[in-house]
JSON list of C-alpha atoms in Angstrom, two decimals:
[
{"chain": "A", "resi": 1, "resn": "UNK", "atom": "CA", "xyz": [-10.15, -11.39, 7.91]},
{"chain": "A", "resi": 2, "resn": "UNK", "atom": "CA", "xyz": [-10.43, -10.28, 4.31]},
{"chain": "A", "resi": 3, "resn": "UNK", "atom": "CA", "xyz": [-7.44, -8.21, 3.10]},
{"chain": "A", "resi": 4, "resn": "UNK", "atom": "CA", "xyz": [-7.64, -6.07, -0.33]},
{"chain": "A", "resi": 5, "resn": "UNK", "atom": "CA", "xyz": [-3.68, -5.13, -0.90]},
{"chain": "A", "resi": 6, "resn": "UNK", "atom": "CA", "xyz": [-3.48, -2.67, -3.80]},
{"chain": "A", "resi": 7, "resn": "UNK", "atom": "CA", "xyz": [0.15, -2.81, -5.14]},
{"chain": "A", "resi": 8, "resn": "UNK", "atom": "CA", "xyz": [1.37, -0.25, -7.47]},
{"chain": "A", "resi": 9, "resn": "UNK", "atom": "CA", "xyz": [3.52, -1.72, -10.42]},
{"chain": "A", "resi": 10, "resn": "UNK", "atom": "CA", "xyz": [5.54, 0.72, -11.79]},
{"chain": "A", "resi": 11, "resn": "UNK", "atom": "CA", "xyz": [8.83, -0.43, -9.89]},
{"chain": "A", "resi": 12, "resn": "UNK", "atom": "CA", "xyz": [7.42, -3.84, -10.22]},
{"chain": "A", "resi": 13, "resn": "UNK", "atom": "CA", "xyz": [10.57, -5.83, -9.15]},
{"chain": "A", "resi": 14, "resn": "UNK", "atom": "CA", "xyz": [10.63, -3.59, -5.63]},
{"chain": "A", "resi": 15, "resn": "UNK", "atom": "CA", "xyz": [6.31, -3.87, -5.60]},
{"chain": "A", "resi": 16, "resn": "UNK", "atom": "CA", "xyz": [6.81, -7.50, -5.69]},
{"chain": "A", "resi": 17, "resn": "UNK", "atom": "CA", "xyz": [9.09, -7.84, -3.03]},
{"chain": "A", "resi": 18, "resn": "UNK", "atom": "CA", "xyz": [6.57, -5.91, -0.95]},
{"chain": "A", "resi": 19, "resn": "UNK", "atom": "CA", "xyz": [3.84, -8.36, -1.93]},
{"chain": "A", "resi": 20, "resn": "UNK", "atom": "CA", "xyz": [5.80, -11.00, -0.90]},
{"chain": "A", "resi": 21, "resn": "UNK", "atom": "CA", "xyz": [6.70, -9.72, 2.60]},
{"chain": "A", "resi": 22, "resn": "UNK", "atom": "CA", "xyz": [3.32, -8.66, 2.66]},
{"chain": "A", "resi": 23, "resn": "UNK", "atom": "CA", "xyz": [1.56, -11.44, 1.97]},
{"chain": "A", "resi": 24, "resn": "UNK", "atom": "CA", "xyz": [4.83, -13.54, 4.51]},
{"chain": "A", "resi": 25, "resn": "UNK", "atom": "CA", "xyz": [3.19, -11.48, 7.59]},
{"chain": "A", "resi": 26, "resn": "UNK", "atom": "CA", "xyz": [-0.54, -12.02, 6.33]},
{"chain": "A", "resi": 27, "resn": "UNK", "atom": "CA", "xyz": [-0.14, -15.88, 6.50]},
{"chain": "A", "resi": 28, "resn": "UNK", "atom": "CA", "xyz": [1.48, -15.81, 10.05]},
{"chain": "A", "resi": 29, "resn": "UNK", "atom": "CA", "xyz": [-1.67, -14.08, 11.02]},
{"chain": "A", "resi": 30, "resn": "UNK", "atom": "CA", "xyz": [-4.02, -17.10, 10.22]},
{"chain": "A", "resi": 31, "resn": "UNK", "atom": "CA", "xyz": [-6.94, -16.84, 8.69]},
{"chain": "A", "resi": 32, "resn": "UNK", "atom": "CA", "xyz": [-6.79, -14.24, 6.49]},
{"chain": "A", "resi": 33, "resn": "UNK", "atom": "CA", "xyz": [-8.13, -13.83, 2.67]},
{"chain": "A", "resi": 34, "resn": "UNK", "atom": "CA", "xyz": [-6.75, -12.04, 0.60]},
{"chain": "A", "resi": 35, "resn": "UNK", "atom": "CA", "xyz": [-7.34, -10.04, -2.68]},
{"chain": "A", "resi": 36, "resn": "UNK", "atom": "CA", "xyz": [-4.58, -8.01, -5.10]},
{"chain": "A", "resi": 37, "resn": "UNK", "atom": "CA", "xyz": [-5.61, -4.62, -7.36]},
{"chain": "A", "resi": 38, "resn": "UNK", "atom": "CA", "xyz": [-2.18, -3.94, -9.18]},
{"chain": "A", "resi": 39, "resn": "UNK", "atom": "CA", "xyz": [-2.69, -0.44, -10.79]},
{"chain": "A", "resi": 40, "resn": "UNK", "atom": "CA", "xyz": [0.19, 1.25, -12.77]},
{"chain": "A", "resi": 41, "resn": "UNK", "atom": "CA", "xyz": [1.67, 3.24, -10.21]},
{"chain": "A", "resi": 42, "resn": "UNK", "atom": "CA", "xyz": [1.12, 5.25, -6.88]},
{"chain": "A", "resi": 43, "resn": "UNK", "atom": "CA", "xyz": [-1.21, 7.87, -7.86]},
{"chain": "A", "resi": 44, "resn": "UNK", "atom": "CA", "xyz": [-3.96, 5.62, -8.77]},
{"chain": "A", "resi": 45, "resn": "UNK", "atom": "CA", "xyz": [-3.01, 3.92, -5.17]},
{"chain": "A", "resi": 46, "resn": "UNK", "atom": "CA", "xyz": [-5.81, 6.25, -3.23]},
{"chain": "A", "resi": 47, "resn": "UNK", "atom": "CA", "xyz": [-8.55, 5.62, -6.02]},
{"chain": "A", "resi": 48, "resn": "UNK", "atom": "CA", "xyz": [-8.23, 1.57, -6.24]},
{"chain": "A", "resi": 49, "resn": "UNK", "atom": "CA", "xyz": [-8.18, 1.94, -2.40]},
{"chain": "A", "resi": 50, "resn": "UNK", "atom": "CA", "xyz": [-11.62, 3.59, -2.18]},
{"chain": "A", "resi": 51, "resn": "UNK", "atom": "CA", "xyz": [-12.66, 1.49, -4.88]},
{"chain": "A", "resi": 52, "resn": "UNK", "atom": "CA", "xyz": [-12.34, -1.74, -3.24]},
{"chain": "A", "resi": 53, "resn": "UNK", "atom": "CA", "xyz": [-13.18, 0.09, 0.47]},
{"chain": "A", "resi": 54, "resn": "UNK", "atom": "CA", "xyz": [-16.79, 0.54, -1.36]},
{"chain": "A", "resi": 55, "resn": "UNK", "atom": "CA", "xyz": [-16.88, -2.34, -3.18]},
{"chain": "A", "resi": 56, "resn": "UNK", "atom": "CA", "xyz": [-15.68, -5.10, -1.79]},
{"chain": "A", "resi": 57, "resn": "UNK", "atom": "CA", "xyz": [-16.04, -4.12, 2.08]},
{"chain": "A", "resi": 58, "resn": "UNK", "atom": "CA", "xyz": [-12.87, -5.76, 3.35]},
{"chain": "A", "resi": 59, "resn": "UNK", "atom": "CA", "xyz": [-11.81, -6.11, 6.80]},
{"chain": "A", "resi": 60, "resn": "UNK", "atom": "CA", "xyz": [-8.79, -3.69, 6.18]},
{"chain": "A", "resi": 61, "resn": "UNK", "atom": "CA", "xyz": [-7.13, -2.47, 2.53]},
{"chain": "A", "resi": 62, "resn": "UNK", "atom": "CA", "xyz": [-2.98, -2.43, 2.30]},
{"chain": "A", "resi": 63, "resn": "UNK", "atom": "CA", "xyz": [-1.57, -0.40, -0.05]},
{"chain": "A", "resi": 64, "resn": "UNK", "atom": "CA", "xyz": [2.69, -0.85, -1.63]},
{"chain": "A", "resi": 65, "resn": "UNK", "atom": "CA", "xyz": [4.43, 0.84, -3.95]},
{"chain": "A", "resi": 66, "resn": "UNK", "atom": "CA", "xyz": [7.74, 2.86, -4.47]},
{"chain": "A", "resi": 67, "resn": "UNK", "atom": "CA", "xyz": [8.09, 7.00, -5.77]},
{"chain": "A", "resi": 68, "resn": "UNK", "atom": "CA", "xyz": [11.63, 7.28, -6.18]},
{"chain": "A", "resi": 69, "resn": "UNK", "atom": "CA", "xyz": [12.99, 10.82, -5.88]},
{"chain": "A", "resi": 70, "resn": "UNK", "atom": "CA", "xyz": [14.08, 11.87, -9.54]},
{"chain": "A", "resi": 71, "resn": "UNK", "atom": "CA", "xyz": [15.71, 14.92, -10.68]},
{"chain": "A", "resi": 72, "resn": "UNK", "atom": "CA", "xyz": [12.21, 17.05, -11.00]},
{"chain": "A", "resi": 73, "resn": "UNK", "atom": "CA", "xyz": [9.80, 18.43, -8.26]},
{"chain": "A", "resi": 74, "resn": "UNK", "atom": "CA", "xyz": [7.33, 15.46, -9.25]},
{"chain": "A", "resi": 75, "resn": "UNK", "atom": "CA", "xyz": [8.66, 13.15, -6.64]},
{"chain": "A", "resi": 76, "resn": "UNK", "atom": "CA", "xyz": [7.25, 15.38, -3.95]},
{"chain": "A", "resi": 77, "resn": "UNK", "atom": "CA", "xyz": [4.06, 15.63, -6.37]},
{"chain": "A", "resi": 78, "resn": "UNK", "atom": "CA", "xyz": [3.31, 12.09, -6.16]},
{"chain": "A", "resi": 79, "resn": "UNK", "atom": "CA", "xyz": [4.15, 11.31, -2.39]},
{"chain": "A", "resi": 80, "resn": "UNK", "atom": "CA", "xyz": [2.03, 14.03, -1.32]},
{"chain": "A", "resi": 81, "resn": "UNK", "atom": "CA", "xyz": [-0.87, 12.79, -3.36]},
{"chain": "A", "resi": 82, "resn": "UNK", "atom": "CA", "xyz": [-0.20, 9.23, -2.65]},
{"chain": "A", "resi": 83, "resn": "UNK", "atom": "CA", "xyz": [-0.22, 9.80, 1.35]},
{"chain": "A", "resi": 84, "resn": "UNK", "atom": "CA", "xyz": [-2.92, 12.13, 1.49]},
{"chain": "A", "resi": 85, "resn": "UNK", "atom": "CA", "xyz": [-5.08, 10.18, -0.41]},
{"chain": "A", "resi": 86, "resn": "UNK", "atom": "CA", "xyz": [-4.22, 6.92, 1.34]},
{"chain": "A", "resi": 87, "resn": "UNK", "atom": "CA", "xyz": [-5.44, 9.01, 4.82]},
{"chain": "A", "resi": 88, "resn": "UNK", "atom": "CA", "xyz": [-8.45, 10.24, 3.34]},
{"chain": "A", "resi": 89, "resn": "UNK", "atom": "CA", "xyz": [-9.69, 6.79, 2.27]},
{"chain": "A", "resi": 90, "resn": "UNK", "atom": "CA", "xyz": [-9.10, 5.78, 5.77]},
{"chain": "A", "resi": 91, "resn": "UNK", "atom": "CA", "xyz": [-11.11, 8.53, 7.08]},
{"chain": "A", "resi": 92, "resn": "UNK", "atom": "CA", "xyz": [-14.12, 8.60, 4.35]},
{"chain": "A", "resi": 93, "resn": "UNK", "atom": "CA", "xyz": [-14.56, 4.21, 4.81]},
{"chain": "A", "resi": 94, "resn": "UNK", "atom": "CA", "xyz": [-13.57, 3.75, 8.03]},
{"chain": "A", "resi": 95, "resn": "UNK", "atom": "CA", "xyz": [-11.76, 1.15, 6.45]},
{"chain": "A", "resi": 96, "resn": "UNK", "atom": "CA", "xyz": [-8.13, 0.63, 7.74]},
{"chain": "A", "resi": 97, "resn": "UNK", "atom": "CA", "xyz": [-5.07, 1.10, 5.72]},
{"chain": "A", "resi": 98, "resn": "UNK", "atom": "CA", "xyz": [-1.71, 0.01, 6.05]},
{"chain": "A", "resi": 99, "resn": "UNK", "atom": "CA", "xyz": [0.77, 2.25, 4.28]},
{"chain": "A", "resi": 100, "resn": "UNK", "atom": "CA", "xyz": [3.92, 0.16, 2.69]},
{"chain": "A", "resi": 101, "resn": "UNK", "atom": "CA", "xyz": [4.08, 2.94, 0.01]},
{"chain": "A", "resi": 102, "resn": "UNK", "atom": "CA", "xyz": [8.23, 3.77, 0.06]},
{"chain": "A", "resi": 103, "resn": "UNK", "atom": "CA", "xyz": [9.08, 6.83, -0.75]},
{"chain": "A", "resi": 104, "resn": "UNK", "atom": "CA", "xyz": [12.68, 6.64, -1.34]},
{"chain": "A", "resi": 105, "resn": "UNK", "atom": "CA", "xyz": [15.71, 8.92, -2.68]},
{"chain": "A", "resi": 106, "resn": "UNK", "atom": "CA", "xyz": [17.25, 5.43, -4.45]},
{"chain": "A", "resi": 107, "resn": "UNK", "atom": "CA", "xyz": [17.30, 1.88, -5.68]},
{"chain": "A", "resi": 108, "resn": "UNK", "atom": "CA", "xyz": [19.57, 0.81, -2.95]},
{"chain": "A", "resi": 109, "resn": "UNK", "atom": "CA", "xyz": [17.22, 2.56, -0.44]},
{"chain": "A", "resi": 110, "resn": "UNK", "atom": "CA", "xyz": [14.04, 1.11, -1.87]},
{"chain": "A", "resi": 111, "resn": "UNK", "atom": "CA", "xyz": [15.78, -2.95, -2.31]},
{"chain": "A", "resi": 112, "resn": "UNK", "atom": "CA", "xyz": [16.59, -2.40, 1.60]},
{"chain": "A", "resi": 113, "resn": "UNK", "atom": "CA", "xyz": [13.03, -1.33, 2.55]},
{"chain": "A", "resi": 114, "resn": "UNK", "atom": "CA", "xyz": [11.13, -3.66, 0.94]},
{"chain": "A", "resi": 115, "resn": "UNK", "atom": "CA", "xyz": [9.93, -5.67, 4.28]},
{"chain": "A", "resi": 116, "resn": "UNK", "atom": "CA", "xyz": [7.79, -2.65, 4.58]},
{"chain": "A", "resi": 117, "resn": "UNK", "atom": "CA", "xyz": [4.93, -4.82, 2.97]},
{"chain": "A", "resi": 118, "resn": "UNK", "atom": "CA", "xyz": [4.96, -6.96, 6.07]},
{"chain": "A", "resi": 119, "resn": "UNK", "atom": "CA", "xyz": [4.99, -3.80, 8.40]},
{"chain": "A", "resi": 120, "resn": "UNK", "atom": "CA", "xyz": [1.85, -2.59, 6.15]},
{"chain": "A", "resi": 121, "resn": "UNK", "atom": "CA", "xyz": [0.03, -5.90, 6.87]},
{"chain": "A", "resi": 122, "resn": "UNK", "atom": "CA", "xyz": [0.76, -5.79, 10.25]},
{"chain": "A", "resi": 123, "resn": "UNK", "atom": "CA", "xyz": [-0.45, -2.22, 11.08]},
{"chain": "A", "resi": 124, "resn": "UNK", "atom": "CA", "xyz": [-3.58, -3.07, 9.08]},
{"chain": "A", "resi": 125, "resn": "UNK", "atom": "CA", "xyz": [-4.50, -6.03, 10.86]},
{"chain": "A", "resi": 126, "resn": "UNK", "atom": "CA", "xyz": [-4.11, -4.19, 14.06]},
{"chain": "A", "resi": 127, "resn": "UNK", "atom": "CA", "xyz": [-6.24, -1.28, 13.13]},
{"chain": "A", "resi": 128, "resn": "UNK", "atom": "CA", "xyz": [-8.81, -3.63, 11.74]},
{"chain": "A", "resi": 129, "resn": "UNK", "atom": "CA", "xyz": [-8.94, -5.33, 15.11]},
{"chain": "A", "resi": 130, "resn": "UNK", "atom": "CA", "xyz": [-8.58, -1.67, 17.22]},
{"chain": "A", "resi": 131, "resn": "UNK", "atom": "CA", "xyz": [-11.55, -1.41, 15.04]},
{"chain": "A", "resi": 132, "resn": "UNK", "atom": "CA", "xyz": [-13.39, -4.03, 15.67]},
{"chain": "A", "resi": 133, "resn": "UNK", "atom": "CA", "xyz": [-13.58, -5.17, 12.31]},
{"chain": "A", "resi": 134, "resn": "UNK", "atom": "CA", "xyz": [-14.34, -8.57, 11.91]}
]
């Protein structure tokens, strides 16, 4: 399998924990390549996404991040936009994604999610294989 992961940087210390789990669960899978896109934070998830969907035509894409909730309306702004366009990538490819995007109210909340990544990996190498991708 050939994995493109997409991780968002702006919370880099939480986006590298979820690489790490991530990439933890990829390499109990077996054989499985891997590639990583870092863009600067979640909104340019869905794009990078696409981009690699098109590009590099990977067996399944993941994408990880963190929105933390701050004291404006743009939290919701950027989740919204994030998920949606993480599902329309999905639909437009037919490429799998596995979602390990948190979208969190804290730093405490986002340090104890950060095995998401390996839940991401997982879903997307079950979808590739529901699939039938090789």
């Amino acid at each position: 399998m050939n994995i493109a992961i997409v991780l968002a940087d702006f919370y880099s210390d939480i986006s590298q924990q979820l690489l790490d789990s991530c990439e933890k669960a990829l390499r109990g899978v077996g054989n499985v390549q891997t590639c990583i896109e870092r863009v600067p934070g979640a909104l340019e998830i869905p794009f990078a996404l696409k981009t690699l969907a098109n590009k590099n035509s990977p067996t399944a894409l993941v994408a990880l991040g963190c929105v933390i909730r701050g004291e404006t309306y743009h939290f919701e702004t950027v989740a919204d936009i994030c998920a949606q366009g993480i599902l329309q990538v999905q639909m437009e490819t037919g490429v799998p994604v596995g979602n390990g995007v948190l979208t969190v109210e804290n730093m405490t909340q986002a340090q104890a999610r950060t095995g998401k990544g390996a839940d991401a990996a997982l879903a997307a190498v079950r979808l590739a294989m529901l699939a039938g991708r090789p």
